[in-house]
Amino acid sequence: MFTGIIEEIGTVKYILKKGNSAEISINCFKVLEDAMIGDSIAVDGVCLTVKNFDKSSFSADISYETLNKTTLSRLVPDDKVNLERALTLQTRLGGHIVLGHVDCVGIIKQIRNIGNSIELYISDFNPIKQYIANKGSIALNGISLTVAEIKENIFTVAIIPHTFEMTNLKYKQVGDRVNLEADIVARYLERLLQNKDNNSKLIDMLRNIEL
């Protein structure tokens, strides 16, 4: 699991297609500080497993499913990617729980500067539409963000200057694709509410909560 707080921007060294799968190598430094083979590192929000590493890069395999459902298939050498190591029991959960399992790929429809913030307007998120709510959490290229507004076919996230500078969002343009992962809490709530008995119990529980 991850927190959605990006540690470092890495640079794609190479991506080698192997039939239906691929191998990727990424130049980086911070996420290698305590690296071990078998560790999980989120690359633009996609959980990958370290298979080799040295002082300045690591490599990982990418499955056909991952290539098919994420933006990793579009990466080329020198592209910038967001990197985060898996959380530990000592990690501060500054974002929200991110699994590194991308649900779908959205498209940046508009970028606006609003005061000190940058607003991104994202479309093509229909597979996770039911999990997105105003002020709810969403992971965008592995970044834990809060939904500012949602309309029928577009949702908006506001990016503070620090997040913009510390992630690869500063390189994105209108029309670019981004990996989206819905909040896992929303998924469990949907599952719970599908059962009428659970639905009733949940409502009773919420009524008994002292605010």
PDB file of C-alpha atoms in Angstrom:
ATOM      1  CA  MET A   1       0.000   0.000   0.000  1.00  0.00           C
ATOM      2  CA  PHE A   2       0.958   3.629  -0.508  1.00  0.00           C
ATOM      3  CA  THR A   3      -0.033   7.046   0.813  1.00  0.00           C
ATOM      4  CA  GLY A   4      -0.219   9.021  -2.429  1.00  0.00           C
ATOM      5  CA  ILE A   5       2.540  11.368  -1.234  1.00  0.00           C
ATOM      6  CA  ILE A   6       5.130  11.369  -4.029  1.00  0.00           C
ATOM      7  CA  GLU A   7       8.726  11.021  -2.869  1.00  0.00           C
ATOM      8  CA  GLU A   8      10.575  11.671  -6.091  1.00  0.00           C
ATOM      9  CA  ILE A   9      10.255  12.267  -9.823  1.00  0.00           C
ATOM     10  CA  GLY A  10      12.104   9.564 -11.725  1.00  0.00           C
ATOM     11  CA  THR A  11      13.207   9.478 -15.363  1.00  0.00           C
ATOM     12  CA  VAL A  12      12.507   6.535 -17.652  1.00  0.00           C
ATOM     13  CA  LYS A  13      15.842   5.021 -18.678  1.00  0.00           C
ATOM     14  CA  TYR A  14      14.327   2.475 -21.062  1.00  0.00           C
ATOM     15  CA  ILE A  15      11.204   0.444 -21.607  1.00  0.00           C
ATOM     16  CA  LEU A  16      11.724  -2.834 -23.420  1.00  0.00           C
ATOM     17  CA  LYS A  17       8.717  -4.631 -24.886  1.00  0.00           C
ATOM     18  CA  LYS A  18       8.791  -8.414 -24.432  1.00  0.00           C
ATOM     19  CA  GLY A  19       5.883  -9.927 -26.328  1.00  0.00           C
ATOM     20  CA  ASN A  20       2.766  -8.915 -24.396  1.00  0.00           C
ATOM     21  CA  SER A  21       4.743  -7.656 -21.417  1.00  0.00           C
ATOM     22  CA  ALA A  22       7.612  -5.232 -20.872  1.00  0.00           C
ATOM     23  CA  GLU A  23      10.573  -4.340 -18.680  1.00  0.00           C
ATOM     24  CA  ILE A  24      11.086  -0.797 -17.473  1.00  0.00           C
ATOM     25  CA  SER A  25      14.154   0.840 -15.956  1.00  0.00           C
ATOM     26  CA  ILE A  26      13.908   4.149 -14.106  1.00  0.00           C
ATOM     27  CA  ASN A  27      16.665   6.527 -13.034  1.00  0.00           C
ATOM     28  CA  CYS A  28      16.113   7.767  -9.473  1.00  0.00           C
ATOM     29  CA  PHE A  29      17.829   8.184  -6.109  1.00  0.00           C
ATOM     30  CA  LYS A  30      15.635   8.657  -3.047  1.00  0.00           C
ATOM     31  CA  VAL A  31      13.482   5.539  -3.447  1.00  0.00           C
ATOM     32  CA  LEU A  32      16.676   3.470  -3.730  1.00  0.00           C
ATOM     33  CA  GLU A  33      17.979   4.457  -0.279  1.00  0.00           C
ATOM     34  CA  ASP A  34      16.780   1.240   1.371  1.00  0.00           C
ATOM     35  CA  ALA A  35      15.802  -0.721  -1.744  1.00  0.00           C
ATOM     36  CA  MET A  36      15.708  -4.494  -1.842  1.00  0.00           C
ATOM     37  CA  ILE A  37      14.784  -6.900  -4.632  1.00  0.00           C
ATOM     38  CA  GLY A  38      11.080  -7.648  -4.306  1.00  0.00           C
ATOM     39  CA  ASP A  39      10.178  -4.230  -2.908  1.00  0.00           C
ATOM     40  CA  SER A  40       7.097  -2.443  -4.208  1.00  0.00           C
ATOM     41  CA  ILE A  41       7.433   0.995  -5.795  1.00  0.00           C
ATOM     42  CA  ALA A  42       4.520   2.923  -7.248  1.00  0.00           C
ATOM     43  CA  VAL A  43       5.335   4.328 -10.687  1.00  0.00           C
ATOM     44  CA  ASP A  44       2.738   6.935 -11.691  1.00  0.00           C
ATOM     45  CA  GLY A  45       0.409   5.167  -9.286  1.00  0.00           C
ATOM     46  CA  VAL A  46       1.105   1.642 -10.589  1.00  0.00           C
ATOM     47  CA  CYS A  47       2.532  -0.825  -8.073  1.00  0.00           C
ATOM     48  CA  LEU A  48       5.627  -2.479  -9.580  1.00  0.00           C
ATOM     49  CA  THR A  49       8.078  -4.959  -8.059  1.00  0.00           C
ATOM     50  CA  VAL A  50      11.806  -4.202  -8.047  1.00  0.00           C
ATOM     51  CA  LYS A  51      13.689  -7.003  -9.808  1.00  0.00           C
ATOM     52  CA  ASN A  52      17.112  -5.330 -10.119  1.00  0.00           C
ATOM     53  CA  PHE A  53      18.677  -2.090  -8.946  1.00  0.00           C
ATOM     54  CA  ASP A  54      21.948  -0.222  -8.672  1.00  0.00           C
ATOM     55  CA  LYS A  55      22.972   3.144  -7.199  1.00  0.00           C
ATOM     56  CA  SER A  56      20.995   5.202  -9.699  1.00  0.00           C
ATOM     57  CA  SER A  57      18.182   3.086 -11.154  1.00  0.00           C
ATOM     58  CA  PHE A  58      15.882   0.116 -10.730  1.00  0.00           C
ATOM     59  CA  SER A  59      14.104  -2.171 -13.150  1.00  0.00           C
ATOM     60  CA  ALA A  60      10.725  -3.911 -12.967  1.00  0.00           C
ATOM     61  CA  ASP A  61       8.514  -6.079 -15.126  1.00  0.00           C
ATOM     62  CA  ILE A  62       5.170  -4.810 -16.443  1.00  0.00           C
ATOM     63  CA  SER A  63       2.443  -7.342 -17.162  1.00  0.00           C
ATOM     64  CA  TYR A  64       0.140  -7.316 -20.165  1.00  0.00           C
ATOM     65  CA  GLU A  65      -2.801  -6.325 -17.940  1.00  0.00           C
ATOM     66  CA  THR A  66      -0.891  -3.328 -16.583  1.00  0.00           C
ATOM     67  CA  LEU A  67       0.233  -2.228 -20.041  1.00  0.00           C
ATOM     68  CA  ASN A  68      -3.330  -2.508 -21.274  1.00  0.00           C
ATOM     69  CA  LYS A  69      -4.981  -0.553 -18.446  1.00  0.00           C
ATOM     70  CA  THR A  70      -2.478   2.167 -17.523  1.00  0.00           C
ATOM     71  CA  THR A  71      -0.378   4.894 -19.105  1.00  0.00           C
ATOM     72  CA  LEU A  72       2.841   2.889 -18.689  1.00  0.00           C
ATOM     73  CA  SER A  73       2.461   1.518 -22.219  1.00  0.00           C
ATOM     74  CA  ARG A  74       2.905   5.072 -23.537  1.00  0.00           C
ATOM     75  CA  LEU A  75       6.138   5.805 -21.702  1.00  0.00           C
ATOM     76  CA  VAL A  76       9.339   6.474 -23.630  1.00  0.00           C
ATOM     77  CA  PRO A  77      12.920   7.186 -22.489  1.00  0.00           C
ATOM     78  CA  ASP A  78      13.318  10.515 -20.616  1.00  0.00           C
ATOM     79  CA  ASP A  79       9.636  10.643 -19.595  1.00  0.00           C
ATOM     80  CA  LYS A  80       9.121  11.764 -15.991  1.00  0.00           C
ATOM     81  CA  VAL A  81       7.253   9.504 -13.558  1.00  0.00           C
ATOM     82  CA  ASN A  82       6.058   9.858  -9.976  1.00  0.00           C
ATOM     83  CA  LEU A  83       7.687   7.453  -7.506  1.00  0.00           C
ATOM     84  CA  GLU A  84       6.685   6.330  -4.027  1.00  0.00           C
ATOM     85  CA  ARG A  85       7.898   3.444  -1.892  1.00  0.00           C
ATOM     86  CA  ALA A  86       5.376   1.210  -0.134  1.00  0.00           C
ATOM     87  CA  LEU A  87       4.344   2.526   3.258  1.00  0.00           C
ATOM     88  CA  THR A  88       5.636   1.086   6.532  1.00  0.00           C
ATOM     89  CA  LEU A  89       4.099   0.992  10.022  1.00  0.00           C
ATOM     90  CA  GLN A  90       6.170   4.085  10.800  1.00  0.00           C
ATOM     91  CA  THR A  91       4.956   6.050   7.759  1.00  0.00           C
ATOM     92  CA  ARG A  92       2.764   9.101   8.311  1.00  0.00           C
ATOM     93  CA  LEU A  93      -0.403   8.640   6.292  1.00  0.00           C
ATOM     94  CA  GLY A  94      -0.449  12.163   4.921  1.00  0.00           C
ATOM     95  CA  GLY A  95      -2.612  11.305   1.920  1.00  0.00           C
ATOM     96  CA  HIS A  96      -5.011   8.363   1.799  1.00  0.00           C
ATOM     97  CA  ILE A  97      -4.712   4.604   1.344  1.00  0.00           C
ATOM     98  CA  VAL A  98      -3.570   3.933  -2.231  1.00  0.00           C
ATOM     99  CA  LEU A  99      -3.176   0.351  -3.420  1.00  0.00           C
ATOM    100  CA  GLY A 100      -1.313   0.995  -6.660  1.00  0.00           C
ATOM    101  CA  HIS A 101      -4.041  -0.784  -8.643  1.00  0.00           C
ATOM    102  CA  VAL A 102      -5.081   1.619 -11.382  1.00  0.00           C
ATOM    103  CA  ASP A 103      -8.798   1.522 -12.250  1.00  0.00           C
ATOM    104  CA  CYS A 104      -8.790   3.483 -15.485  1.00  0.00           C
ATOM    105  CA  VAL A 105      -7.015   6.150 -17.510  1.00  0.00           C
ATOM    106  CA  GLY A 106      -8.455   9.677 -17.539  1.00  0.00           C
ATOM    107  CA  ILE A 107      -7.715  12.563 -19.888  1.00  0.00           C
ATOM    108  CA  ILE A 108      -6.753  16.105 -18.917  1.00  0.00           C
ATOM    109  CA  LYS A 109      -9.336  18.323 -20.595  1.00  0.00           C
ATOM    110  CA  GLN A 110      -8.299  21.673 -19.145  1.00  0.00           C
ATOM    111  CA  ILE A 111      -5.601  23.238 -16.958  1.00  0.00           C
ATOM    112  CA  ARG A 112      -6.332  26.527 -15.176  1.00  0.00           C
ATOM    113  CA  ASN A 113      -4.307  28.731 -12.868  1.00  0.00           C
ATOM    114  CA  ILE A 114      -6.536  29.900 -10.008  1.00  0.00           C
ATOM    115  CA  GLY A 115      -4.577  32.170  -7.678  1.00  0.00           C
ATOM    116  CA  ASN A 116      -1.690  30.078  -6.340  1.00  0.00           C
ATOM    117  CA  SER A 117      -3.381  26.821  -7.280  1.00  0.00           C
ATOM    118  CA  ILE A 118      -3.643  24.871 -10.517  1.00  0.00           C
ATOM    119  CA  GLU A 119      -6.921  23.200 -11.408  1.00  0.00           C
ATOM    120  CA  LEU A 120      -7.021  20.073 -13.557  1.00  0.00           C
ATOM    121  CA  TYR A 121     -10.230  19.014 -15.288  1.00  0.00           C
ATOM    122  CA  ILE A 122     -10.337  15.260 -15.881  1.00  0.00           C
ATOM    123  CA  SER A 123     -12.642  13.345 -18.221  1.00  0.00           C
ATOM    124  CA  ASP A 124     -13.070   9.690 -19.284  1.00  0.00           C
ATOM    125  CA  PHE A 125     -13.445   8.308 -15.758  1.00  0.00           C
ATOM    126  CA  ASN A 126     -16.701   6.414 -16.248  1.00  0.00           C
ATOM    127  CA  PRO A 127     -15.452   3.081 -14.754  1.00  0.00           C
ATOM    128  CA  ILE A 128     -15.039   4.783 -11.341  1.00  0.00           C
ATOM    129  CA  LYS A 129     -17.725   7.447 -11.621  1.00  0.00           C
ATOM    130  CA  GLN A 130     -19.779   5.965  -8.766  1.00  0.00           C
ATOM    131  CA  TYR A 131     -16.807   6.203  -6.394  1.00  0.00           C
ATOM    132  CA  ILE A 132     -16.062   9.901  -6.926  1.00  0.00           C
ATOM    133  CA  ALA A 133     -17.637  12.480  -4.625  1.00  0.00           C
ATOM    134  CA  ASN A 134     -17.070  16.130  -3.833  1.00  0.00           C
ATOM    135  CA  LYS A 135     -14.262  16.445  -1.250  1.00  0.00           C
ATOM    136  CA  GLY A 136     -13.543  12.735  -1.613  1.00  0.00           C
ATOM    137  CA  SER A 137     -10.104  11.272  -2.268  1.00  0.00           C
ATOM    138  CA  ILE A 138      -8.688  10.064  -5.571  1.00  0.00           C
ATOM    139  CA  ALA A 139      -5.214   9.048  -6.730  1.00  0.00           C
ATOM    140  CA  LEU A 140      -4.081  10.691  -9.956  1.00  0.00           C
ATOM    141  CA  ASN A 141      -0.757   9.336 -11.282  1.00  0.00           C
ATOM    142  CA  GLY A 142      -0.260   8.054  -7.752  1.00  0.00           C
ATOM    143  CA  ILE A 143      -0.859  11.460  -6.139  1.00  0.00           C
ATOM    144  CA  SER A 144      -3.373  11.663  -3.312  1.00  0.00           C
ATOM    145  CA  LEU A 145      -5.762  14.475  -4.256  1.00  0.00           C
ATOM    146  CA  THR A 146      -9.141  15.809  -3.167  1.00  0.00           C
ATOM    147  CA  VAL A 147     -11.985  16.115  -5.648  1.00  0.00           C
ATOM    148  CA  ALA A 148     -12.949  19.791  -5.792  1.00  0.00           C
ATOM    149  CA  GLU A 149     -16.008  19.402  -7.997  1.00  0.00           C
ATOM    150  CA  ILE A 150     -17.703  16.725 -10.042  1.00  0.00           C
ATOM    151  CA  LYS A 151     -20.058  17.158 -12.947  1.00  0.00           C
ATOM    152  CA  GLU A 152     -21.537  14.557 -15.255  1.00  0.00           C
ATOM    153  CA  ASN A 153     -18.478  13.971 -17.417  1.00  0.00           C
ATOM    154  CA  ILE A 154     -15.693  15.933 -15.716  1.00  0.00           C
ATOM    155  CA  PHE A 155     -14.221  16.187 -12.239  1.00  0.00           C
ATOM    156  CA  THR A 156     -11.803  18.813 -10.956  1.00  0.00           C
ATOM    157  CA  VAL A 157      -8.844  18.612  -8.612  1.00  0.00           C
ATOM    158  CA  ALA A 158      -6.966  21.601  -7.193  1.00  0.00           C
ATOM    159  CA  ILE A 159      -3.175  21.287  -7.028  1.00  0.00           C
ATOM    160  CA  ILE A 160      -1.204  23.335  -4.513  1.00  0.00           C
ATOM    161  CA  PRO A 161       2.175  24.738  -5.677  1.00  0.00           C
ATOM    162  CA  HIS A 162       4.205  22.251  -3.603  1.00  0.00           C
ATOM    163  CA  THR A 163       2.438  19.231  -5.109  1.00  0.00           C
ATOM    164  CA  PHE A 164       2.722  20.708  -8.591  1.00  0.00           C
ATOM    165  CA  GLU A 165       6.484  21.168  -8.248  1.00  0.00           C
ATOM    166  CA  MET A 166       7.154  17.823  -6.564  1.00  0.00           C
ATOM    167  CA  THR A 167       5.277  15.678  -9.101  1.00  0.00           C
ATOM    168  CA  ASN A 168       5.182  15.153 -12.846  1.00  0.00           C
ATOM    169  CA  LEU A 169       1.966  17.162 -13.134  1.00  0.00           C
ATOM    170  CA  LYS A 170       4.140  20.160 -13.990  1.00  0.00           C
ATOM    171  CA  TYR A 171       5.020  18.416 -17.260  1.00  0.00           C
ATOM    172  CA  LYS A 172       1.437  17.560 -18.241  1.00  0.00           C
ATOM    173  CA  GLN A 173      -0.561  19.240 -20.988  1.00  0.00           C
ATOM    174  CA  VAL A 174      -4.159  19.232 -22.143  1.00  0.00           C
ATOM    175  CA  GLY A 175      -4.892  15.891 -23.809  1.00  0.00           C
ATOM    176  CA  ASP A 176      -2.385  13.939 -21.724  1.00  0.00           C
ATOM    177  CA  ARG A 177      -3.550  10.751 -20.020  1.00  0.00           C
ATOM    178  CA  VAL A 178      -3.304  10.076 -16.293  1.00  0.00           C
ATOM    179  CA  ASN A 179      -3.758   6.960 -14.166  1.00  0.00           C
ATOM    180  CA  LEU A 180      -6.770   7.033 -11.833  1.00  0.00           C
ATOM    181  CA  GLU A 181      -7.420   4.929  -8.734  1.00  0.00           C
ATOM    182  CA  ALA A 182     -10.629   5.290  -6.749  1.00  0.00           C
ATOM    183  CA  ASP A 183     -10.654   5.523  -2.962  1.00  0.00           C
ATOM    184  CA  ILE A 184     -10.765   1.983  -1.525  1.00  0.00           C
ATOM    185  CA  VAL A 185     -13.132   3.144   1.240  1.00  0.00           C
ATOM    186  CA  ALA A 186     -15.751   4.036  -1.371  1.00  0.00           C
ATOM    187  CA  ARG A 187     -15.441   0.550  -2.850  1.00  0.00           C
ATOM    188  CA  TYR A 188     -16.044  -1.167   0.489  1.00  0.00           C
ATOM    189  CA  LEU A 189     -19.001   1.089   1.236  1.00  0.00           C
ATOM    190  CA  GLU A 190     -20.561   0.169  -2.101  1.00  0.00           C
ATOM    191  CA  ARG A 191     -20.058  -3.530  -1.364  1.00  0.00           C
ATOM    192  CA  LEU A 192     -21.563  -3.138   2.097  1.00  0.00           C
ATOM    193  CA  LEU A 193     -24.595  -1.251   0.851  1.00  0.00           C
ATOM    194  CA  GLN A 194     -25.366  -3.875  -1.788  1.00  0.00           C
ATOM    195  CA  ASN A 195     -26.698  -6.056   1.026  1.00  0.00           C
ATOM    196  CA  LYS A 196     -30.016  -4.734   2.384  1.00  0.00           C
ATOM    197  CA  ASP A 197     -29.345  -6.087   5.884  1.00  0.00           C
ATOM    198  CA  ASN A 198     -25.935  -4.422   5.980  1.00  0.00           C
ATOM    199  CA  ASN A 199     -27.471  -1.242   4.608  1.00  0.00           C
ATOM    200  CA  SER A 200     -29.895  -1.064   7.527  1.00  0.00           C
ATOM    201  CA  LYS A 201     -27.181  -1.852  10.074  1.00  0.00           C
ATOM    202  CA  LEU A 202     -24.902   0.836   8.625  1.00  0.00           C
ATOM    203  CA  ILE A 203     -27.645   3.466   8.799  1.00  0.00           C
ATOM    204  CA  ASP A 204     -28.345   2.542  12.444  1.00  0.00           C
ATOM    205  CA  MET A 205     -24.641   2.724  13.232  1.00  0.00           C
ATOM    206  CA  LEU A 206     -24.291   6.156  11.657  1.00  0.00           C
ATOM    207  CA  ARG A 207     -27.300   7.408  13.589  1.00  0.00           C
ATOM    208  CA  ASN A 208     -25.677   6.331  16.859  1.00  0.00           C
ATOM    209  CA  ILE A 209     -22.410   8.115  16.197  1.00  0.00           C
ATOM    210  CA  GLU A 210     -22.001  11.127  18.462  1.00  0.00           C
ATOM    211  CA  LEU A 211     -20.728  14.066  16.467  1.00  0.00           C
TER     212      LEU A 211
END
